[in-house]
CSV table of C-alpha atoms and ligand atoms in Angstrom, one decimal:
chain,number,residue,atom,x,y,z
A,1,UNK,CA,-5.5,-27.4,-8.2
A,2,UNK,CA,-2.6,-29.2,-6.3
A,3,UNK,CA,0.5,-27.9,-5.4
A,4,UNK,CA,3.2,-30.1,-5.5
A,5,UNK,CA,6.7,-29.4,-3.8
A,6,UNK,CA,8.7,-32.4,-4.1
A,7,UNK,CA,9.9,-34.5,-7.2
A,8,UNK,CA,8.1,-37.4,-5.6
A,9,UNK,CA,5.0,-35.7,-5.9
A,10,UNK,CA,5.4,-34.2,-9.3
A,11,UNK,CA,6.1,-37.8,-10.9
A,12,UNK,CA,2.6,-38.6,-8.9
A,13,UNK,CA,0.8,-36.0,-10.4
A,14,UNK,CA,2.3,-36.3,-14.0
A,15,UNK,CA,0.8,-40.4,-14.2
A,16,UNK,CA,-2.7,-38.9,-13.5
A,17,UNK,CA,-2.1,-37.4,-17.3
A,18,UNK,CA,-1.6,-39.0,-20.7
A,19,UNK,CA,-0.2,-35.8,-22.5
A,20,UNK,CA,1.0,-32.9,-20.5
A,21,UNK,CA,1.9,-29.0,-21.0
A,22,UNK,CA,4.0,-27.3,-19.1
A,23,UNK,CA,4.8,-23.5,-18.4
A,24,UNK,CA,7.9,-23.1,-16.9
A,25,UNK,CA,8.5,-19.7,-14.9
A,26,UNK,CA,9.7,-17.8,-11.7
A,27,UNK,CA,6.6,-16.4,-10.8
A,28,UNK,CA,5.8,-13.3,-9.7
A,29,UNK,CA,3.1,-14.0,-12.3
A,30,UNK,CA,1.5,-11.4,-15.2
A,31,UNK,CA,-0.9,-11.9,-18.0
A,32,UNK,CA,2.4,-12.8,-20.3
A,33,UNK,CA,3.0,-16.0,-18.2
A,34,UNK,CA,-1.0,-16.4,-18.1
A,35,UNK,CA,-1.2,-16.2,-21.9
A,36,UNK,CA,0.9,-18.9,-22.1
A,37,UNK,CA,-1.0,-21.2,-20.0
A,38,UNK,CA,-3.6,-20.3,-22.2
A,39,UNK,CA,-1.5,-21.6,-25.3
A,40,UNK,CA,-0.3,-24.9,-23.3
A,41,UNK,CA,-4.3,-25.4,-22.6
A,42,UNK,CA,-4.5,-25.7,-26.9
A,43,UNK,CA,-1.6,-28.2,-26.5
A,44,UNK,CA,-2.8,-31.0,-24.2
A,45,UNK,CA,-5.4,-31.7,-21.8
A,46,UNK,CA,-3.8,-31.1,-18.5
A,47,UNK,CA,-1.5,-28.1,-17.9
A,48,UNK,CA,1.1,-28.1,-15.3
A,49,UNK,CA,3.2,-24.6,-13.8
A,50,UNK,CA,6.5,-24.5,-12.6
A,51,UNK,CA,7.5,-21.8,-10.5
A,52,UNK,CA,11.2,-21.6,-9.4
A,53,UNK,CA,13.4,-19.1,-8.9
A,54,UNK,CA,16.5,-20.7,-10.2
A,55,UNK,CA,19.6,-19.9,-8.5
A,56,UNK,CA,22.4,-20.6,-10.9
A,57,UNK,CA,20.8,-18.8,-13.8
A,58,UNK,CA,21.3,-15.6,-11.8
A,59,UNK,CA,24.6,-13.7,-11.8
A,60,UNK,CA,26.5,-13.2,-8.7
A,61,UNK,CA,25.9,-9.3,-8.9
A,62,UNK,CA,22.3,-10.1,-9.7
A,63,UNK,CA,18.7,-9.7,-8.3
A,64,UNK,CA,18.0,-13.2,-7.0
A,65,UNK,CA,17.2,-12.7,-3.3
A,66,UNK,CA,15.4,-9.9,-4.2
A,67,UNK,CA,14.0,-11.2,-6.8
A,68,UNK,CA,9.6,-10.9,-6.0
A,69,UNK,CA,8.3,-13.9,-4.9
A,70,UNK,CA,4.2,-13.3,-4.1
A,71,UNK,CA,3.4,-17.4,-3.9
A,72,UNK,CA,0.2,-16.9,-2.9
A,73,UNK,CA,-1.2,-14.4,-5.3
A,74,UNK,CA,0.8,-16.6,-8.3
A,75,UNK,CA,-1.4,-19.6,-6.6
A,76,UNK,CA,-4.4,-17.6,-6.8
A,77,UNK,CA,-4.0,-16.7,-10.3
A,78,UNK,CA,-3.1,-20.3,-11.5
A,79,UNK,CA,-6.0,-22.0,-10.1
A,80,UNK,CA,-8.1,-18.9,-11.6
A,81,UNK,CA,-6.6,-19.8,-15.3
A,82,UNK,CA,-7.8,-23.7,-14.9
A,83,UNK,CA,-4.1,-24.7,-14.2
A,84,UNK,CA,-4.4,-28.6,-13.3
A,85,UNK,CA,-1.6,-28.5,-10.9
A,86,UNK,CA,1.7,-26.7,-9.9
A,87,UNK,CA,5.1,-27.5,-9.3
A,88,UNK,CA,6.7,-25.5,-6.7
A,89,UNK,CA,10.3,-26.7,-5.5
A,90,UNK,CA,12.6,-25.5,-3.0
A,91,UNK,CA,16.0,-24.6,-4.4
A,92,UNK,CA,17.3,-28.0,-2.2
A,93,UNK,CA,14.7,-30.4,-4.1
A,94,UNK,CA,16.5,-29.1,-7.2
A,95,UNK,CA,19.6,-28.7,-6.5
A,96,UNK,CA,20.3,-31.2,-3.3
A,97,UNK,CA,23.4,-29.8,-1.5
A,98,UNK,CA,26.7,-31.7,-2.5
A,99,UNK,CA,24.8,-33.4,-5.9
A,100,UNK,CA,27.2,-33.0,-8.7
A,101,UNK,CA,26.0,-30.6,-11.2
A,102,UNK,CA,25.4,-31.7,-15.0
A,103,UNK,CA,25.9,-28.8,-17.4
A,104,UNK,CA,24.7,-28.4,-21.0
A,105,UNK,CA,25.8,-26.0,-23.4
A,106,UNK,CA,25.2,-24.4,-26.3
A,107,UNK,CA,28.1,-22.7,-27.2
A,108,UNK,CA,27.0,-21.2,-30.5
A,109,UNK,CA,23.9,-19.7,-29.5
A,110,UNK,CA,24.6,-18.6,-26.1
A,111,UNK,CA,27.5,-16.8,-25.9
A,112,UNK,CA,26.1,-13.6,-27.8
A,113,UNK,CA,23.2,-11.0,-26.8
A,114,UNK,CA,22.1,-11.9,-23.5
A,115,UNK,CA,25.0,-14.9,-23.3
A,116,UNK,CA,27.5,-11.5,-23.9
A,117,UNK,CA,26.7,-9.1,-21.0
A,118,UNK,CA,25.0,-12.3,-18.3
A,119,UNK,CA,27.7,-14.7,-18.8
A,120,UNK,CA,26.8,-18.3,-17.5
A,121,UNK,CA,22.7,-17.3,-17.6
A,122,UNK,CA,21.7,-19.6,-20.4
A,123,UNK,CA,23.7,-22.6,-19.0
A,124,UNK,CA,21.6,-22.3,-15.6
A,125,UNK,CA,18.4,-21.8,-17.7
A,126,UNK,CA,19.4,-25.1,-19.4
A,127,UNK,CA,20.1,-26.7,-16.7
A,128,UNK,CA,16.8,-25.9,-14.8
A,129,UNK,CA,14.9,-26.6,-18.1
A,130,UNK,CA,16.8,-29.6,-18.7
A,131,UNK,CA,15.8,-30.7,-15.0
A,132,UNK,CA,12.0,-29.6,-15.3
A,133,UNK,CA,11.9,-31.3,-18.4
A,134,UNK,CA,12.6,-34.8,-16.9
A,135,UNK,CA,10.5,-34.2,-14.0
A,136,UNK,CA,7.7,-33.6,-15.3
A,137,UNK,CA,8.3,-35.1,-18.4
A,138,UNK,CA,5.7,-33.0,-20.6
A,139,UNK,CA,5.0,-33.7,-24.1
A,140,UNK,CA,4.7,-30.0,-24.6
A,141,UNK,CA,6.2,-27.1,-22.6
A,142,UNK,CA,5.3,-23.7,-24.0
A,143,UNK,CA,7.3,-20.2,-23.7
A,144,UNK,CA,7.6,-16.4,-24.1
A,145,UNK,CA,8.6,-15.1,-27.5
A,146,UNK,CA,9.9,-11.9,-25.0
A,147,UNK,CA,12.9,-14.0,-24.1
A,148,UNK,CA,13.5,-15.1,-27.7
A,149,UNK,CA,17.0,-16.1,-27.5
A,150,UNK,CA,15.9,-18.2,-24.0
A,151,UNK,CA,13.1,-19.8,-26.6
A,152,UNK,CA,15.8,-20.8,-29.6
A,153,UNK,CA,18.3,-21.8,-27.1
A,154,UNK,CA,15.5,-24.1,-25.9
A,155,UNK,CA,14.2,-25.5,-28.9
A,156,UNK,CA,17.8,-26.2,-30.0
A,157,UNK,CA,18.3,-28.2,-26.9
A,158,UNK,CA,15.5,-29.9,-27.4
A,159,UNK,CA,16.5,-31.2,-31.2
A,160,UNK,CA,20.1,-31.2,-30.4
A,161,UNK,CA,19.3,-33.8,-27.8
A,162,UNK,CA,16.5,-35.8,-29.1
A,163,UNK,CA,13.6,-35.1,-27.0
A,164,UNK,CA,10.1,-35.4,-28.2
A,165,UNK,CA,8.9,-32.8,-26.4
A,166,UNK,CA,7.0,-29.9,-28.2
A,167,UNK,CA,8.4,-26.7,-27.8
A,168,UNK,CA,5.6,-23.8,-28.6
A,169,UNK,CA,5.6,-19.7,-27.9
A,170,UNK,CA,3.4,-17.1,-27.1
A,171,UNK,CA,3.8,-13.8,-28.5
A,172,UNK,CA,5.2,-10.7,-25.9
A,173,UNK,CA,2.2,-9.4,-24.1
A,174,UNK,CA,2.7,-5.5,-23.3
A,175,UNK,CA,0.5,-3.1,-21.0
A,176,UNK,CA,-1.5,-0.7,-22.4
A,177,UNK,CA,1.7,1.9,-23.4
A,178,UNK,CA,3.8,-0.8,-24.9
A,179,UNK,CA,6.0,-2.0,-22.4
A,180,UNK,CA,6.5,-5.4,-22.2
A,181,UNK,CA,5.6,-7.3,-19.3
A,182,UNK,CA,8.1,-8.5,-16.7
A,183,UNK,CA,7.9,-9.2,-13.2
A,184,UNK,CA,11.0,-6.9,-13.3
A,185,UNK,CA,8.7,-4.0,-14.2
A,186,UNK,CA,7.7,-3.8,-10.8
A,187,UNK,CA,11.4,-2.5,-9.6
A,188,UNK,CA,10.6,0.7,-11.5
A,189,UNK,CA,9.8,3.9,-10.2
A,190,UNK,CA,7.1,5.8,-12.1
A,191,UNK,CA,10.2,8.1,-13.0
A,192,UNK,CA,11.9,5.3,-14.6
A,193,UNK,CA,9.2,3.0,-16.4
A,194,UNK,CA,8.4,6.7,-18.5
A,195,UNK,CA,12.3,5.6,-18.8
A,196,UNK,CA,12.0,2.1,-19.9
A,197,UNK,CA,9.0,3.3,-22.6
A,198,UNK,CA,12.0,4.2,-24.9
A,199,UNK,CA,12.7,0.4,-25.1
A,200,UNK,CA,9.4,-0.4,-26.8
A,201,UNK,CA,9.7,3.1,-28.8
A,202,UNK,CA,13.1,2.2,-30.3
A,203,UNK,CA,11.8,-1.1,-31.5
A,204,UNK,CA,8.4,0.0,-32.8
A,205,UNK,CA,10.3,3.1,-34.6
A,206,UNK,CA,12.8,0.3,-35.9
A,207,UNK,CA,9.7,-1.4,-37.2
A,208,UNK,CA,8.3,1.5,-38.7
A,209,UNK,CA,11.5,2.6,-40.6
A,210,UNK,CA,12.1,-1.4,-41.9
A,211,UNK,CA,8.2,-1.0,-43.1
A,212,UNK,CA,9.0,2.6,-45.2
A,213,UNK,CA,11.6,0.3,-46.6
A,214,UNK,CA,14.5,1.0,-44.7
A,215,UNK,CA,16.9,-2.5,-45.2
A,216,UNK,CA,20.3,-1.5,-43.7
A,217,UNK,CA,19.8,-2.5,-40.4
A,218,UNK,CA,22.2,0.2,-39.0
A,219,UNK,CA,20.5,2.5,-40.1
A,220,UNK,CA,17.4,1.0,-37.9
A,221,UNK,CA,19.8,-0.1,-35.5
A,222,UNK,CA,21.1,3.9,-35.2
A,223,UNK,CA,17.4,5.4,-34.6
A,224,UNK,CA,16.8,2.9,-32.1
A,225,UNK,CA,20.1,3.9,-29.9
A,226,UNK,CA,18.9,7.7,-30.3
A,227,UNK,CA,15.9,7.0,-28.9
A,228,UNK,CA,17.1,5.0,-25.7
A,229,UNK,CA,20.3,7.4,-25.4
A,230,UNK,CA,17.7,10.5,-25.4
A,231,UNK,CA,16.3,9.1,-22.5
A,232,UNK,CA,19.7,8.4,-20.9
A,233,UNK,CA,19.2,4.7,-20.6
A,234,UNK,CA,22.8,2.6,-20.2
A,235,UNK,CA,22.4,-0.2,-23.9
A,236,UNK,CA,23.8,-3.1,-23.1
A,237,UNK,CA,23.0,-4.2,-26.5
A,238,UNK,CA,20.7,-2.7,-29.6
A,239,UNK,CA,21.1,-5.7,-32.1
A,240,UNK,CA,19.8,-7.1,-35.3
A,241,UNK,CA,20.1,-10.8,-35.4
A,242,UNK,CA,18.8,-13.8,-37.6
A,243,UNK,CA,15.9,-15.7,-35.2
A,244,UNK,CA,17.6,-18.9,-36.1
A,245,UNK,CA,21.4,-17.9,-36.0
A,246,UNK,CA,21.1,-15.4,-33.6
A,247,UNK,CA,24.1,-13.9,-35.8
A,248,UNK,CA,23.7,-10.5,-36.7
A,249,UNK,CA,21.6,-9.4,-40.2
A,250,UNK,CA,23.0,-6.4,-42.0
A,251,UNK,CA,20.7,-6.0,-44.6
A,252,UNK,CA,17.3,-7.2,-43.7
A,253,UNK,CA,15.9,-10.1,-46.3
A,254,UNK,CA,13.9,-12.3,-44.4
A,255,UNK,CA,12.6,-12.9,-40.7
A,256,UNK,CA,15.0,-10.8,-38.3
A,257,UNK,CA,15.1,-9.7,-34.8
A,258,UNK,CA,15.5,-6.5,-33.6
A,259,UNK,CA,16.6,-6.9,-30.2
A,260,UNK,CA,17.3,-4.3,-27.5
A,261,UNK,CA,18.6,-4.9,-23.9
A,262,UNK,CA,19.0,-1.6,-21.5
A,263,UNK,CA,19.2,-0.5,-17.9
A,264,UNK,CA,16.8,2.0,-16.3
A,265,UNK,CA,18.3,3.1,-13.3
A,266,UNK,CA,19.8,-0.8,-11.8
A,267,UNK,CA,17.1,-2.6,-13.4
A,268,UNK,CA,17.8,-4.3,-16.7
A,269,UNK,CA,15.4,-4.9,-19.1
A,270,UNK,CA,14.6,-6.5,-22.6
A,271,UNK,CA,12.2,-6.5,-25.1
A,272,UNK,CA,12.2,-7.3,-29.3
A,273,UNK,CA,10.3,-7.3,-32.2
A,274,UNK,CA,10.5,-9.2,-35.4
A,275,UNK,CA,10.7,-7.3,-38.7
A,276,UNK,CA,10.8,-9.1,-42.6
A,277,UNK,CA,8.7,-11.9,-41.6
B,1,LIG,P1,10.0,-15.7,-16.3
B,1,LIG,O1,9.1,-16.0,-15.1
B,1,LIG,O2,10.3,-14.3,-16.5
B,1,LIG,O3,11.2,-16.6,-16.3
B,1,LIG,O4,9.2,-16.1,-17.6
B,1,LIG,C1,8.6,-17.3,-17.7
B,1,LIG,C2,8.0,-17.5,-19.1
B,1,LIG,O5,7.1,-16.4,-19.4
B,1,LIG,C3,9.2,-17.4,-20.2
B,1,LIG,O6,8.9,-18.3,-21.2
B,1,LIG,C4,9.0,-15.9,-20.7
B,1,LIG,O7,9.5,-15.8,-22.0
B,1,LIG,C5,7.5,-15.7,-20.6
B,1,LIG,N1,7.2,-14.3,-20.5
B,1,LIG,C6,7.7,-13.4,-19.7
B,1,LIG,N2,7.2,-12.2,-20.0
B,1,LIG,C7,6.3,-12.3,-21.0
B,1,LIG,C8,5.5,-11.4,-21.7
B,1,LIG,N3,5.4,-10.1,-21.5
B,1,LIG,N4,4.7,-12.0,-22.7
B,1,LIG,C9,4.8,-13.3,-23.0
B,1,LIG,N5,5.6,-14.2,-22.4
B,1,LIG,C10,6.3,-13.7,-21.4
């Protein structure tokens, strides 16, 4: 498996390959990120990794110094899931100092949910995306249905702009209790993760009243804040939203998200579930 640091290199690496899958992520890697490369493995013949830590998706009051960077175990388990090579940049190859930055935005899409309480995030994920996109030029790149409004924000890039390249998803993986994986779990406590269960509770409970044939969603949507407020964790949003729209769903008809971001202690997390499908 070759590791590839600079652009140079990457362009190298990507003739060696007719078609091309790519998993983009910031490493610290856990079976979520692994199930995807198992998904890009169905979509061509040579999988590629990128693992960044993209500065200017992070907020200024945000983790990303201390954000876990274990490069060598993330090696290790890339090379042990038959990834063909990896693209590991420095934040300078990306972002040389003084270049000009190029923005792209998507205004409807991005200013709600996550857009709402991390203002700025999804035009740094664009913008890294963007930029790993025509780097390695893939003809597929695949991603986590966890971050769902990261995935529609992507795949409406994608079409808003014209590229060919194939957006797919992987469902969320979860440990054995539920929660969903994150290389943010790792900030918790044991105190706190018992916390952060409530997250995955409130959305399986939300799941379970929509399946007795509950169809107001705030009626789903006020069961699911009890359950995170009993465990004193600070909502920064409990929403149900239309997976296309992203605008919220008050009476559930057809494929919706329920969507829940929280804080245990200082670490945020988020997790969702789709009902009506
Ligand atoms: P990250 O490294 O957190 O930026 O995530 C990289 C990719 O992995 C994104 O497409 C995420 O949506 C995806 N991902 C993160 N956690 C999970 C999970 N628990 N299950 C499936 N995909 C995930």
């Amino acid at each position: 498996m070759n590791v590839v640091r600079t652009i140079a290199a990457a362009r190298e690496e990507r003739s060696k390959s007719q078609s091309l899958a790519l998993v983009p992520t910031m490493g610290a890697l856990h079976a979520g990120h692994l199930s995807l490369v198992q998904i890009a493995k169905r979509e061509a013949p040579a999988v590629v990794v990128s693992i960044f830590v993209n500065p200017t998706q992070f907020g200024p009051r945000e983790d990303y110094n201390k954000y876990p960077r274990p490069v060598e175990e993330d090696l290790a388990k890339c090379e042990q899931a038959g990834v063909d090579w990896v693209f590991l940049p420095e934040a300078d190859e990306m972002y040389p100092p003084g270049a000009a930055e190029a923005v792209i935005d998507l205004p409807q899409l991005s200013v709600v949910l996550e857009g709402k309480h991390r203002p700025g995030h999804f035009r740094g994920v664009c913008q890294v995306v963007a930029k790993l996109f025509n780097i390695v030029q893939p003809t597929s790149a695949v991603f986590g249905q966890k971050d769902f409004q990261q995935l529609r924000i992507i795949t409406a890039m994608t079409e808003a702009l014209n590229w060919t390249i194939r957006i797919a998803s992987g469902p969320t993986v979860r440990e054995h209790d539920g929660l969903a994986m994150s290389s943010r779990n790792q900030y918790l406590s044991d105190a706190d993760r018992q916390k952060g269960l409530a997250i995955c509770r409130s959305l399986f409970l939300g799941k379970g009243e929509y399946t007795q044939g509950v169809r107001q969603t705030n009626r789903l949507l006020t069961s699911m804040q009890r359950t995170l407020l009993e465990q004193h964790l600070s909502i920064d949003y409990v929403a149900a939203v239309d997976p296309l729209t992203l605008k919220p769903v008050e009476v559930v008809q057809g494929p919706t998200v329920l969507a829940v971001a929280a804080r245990v202690g200082v670490t945020r997390l988020i997790d969702n579930v789709v009902i009506g499908g």
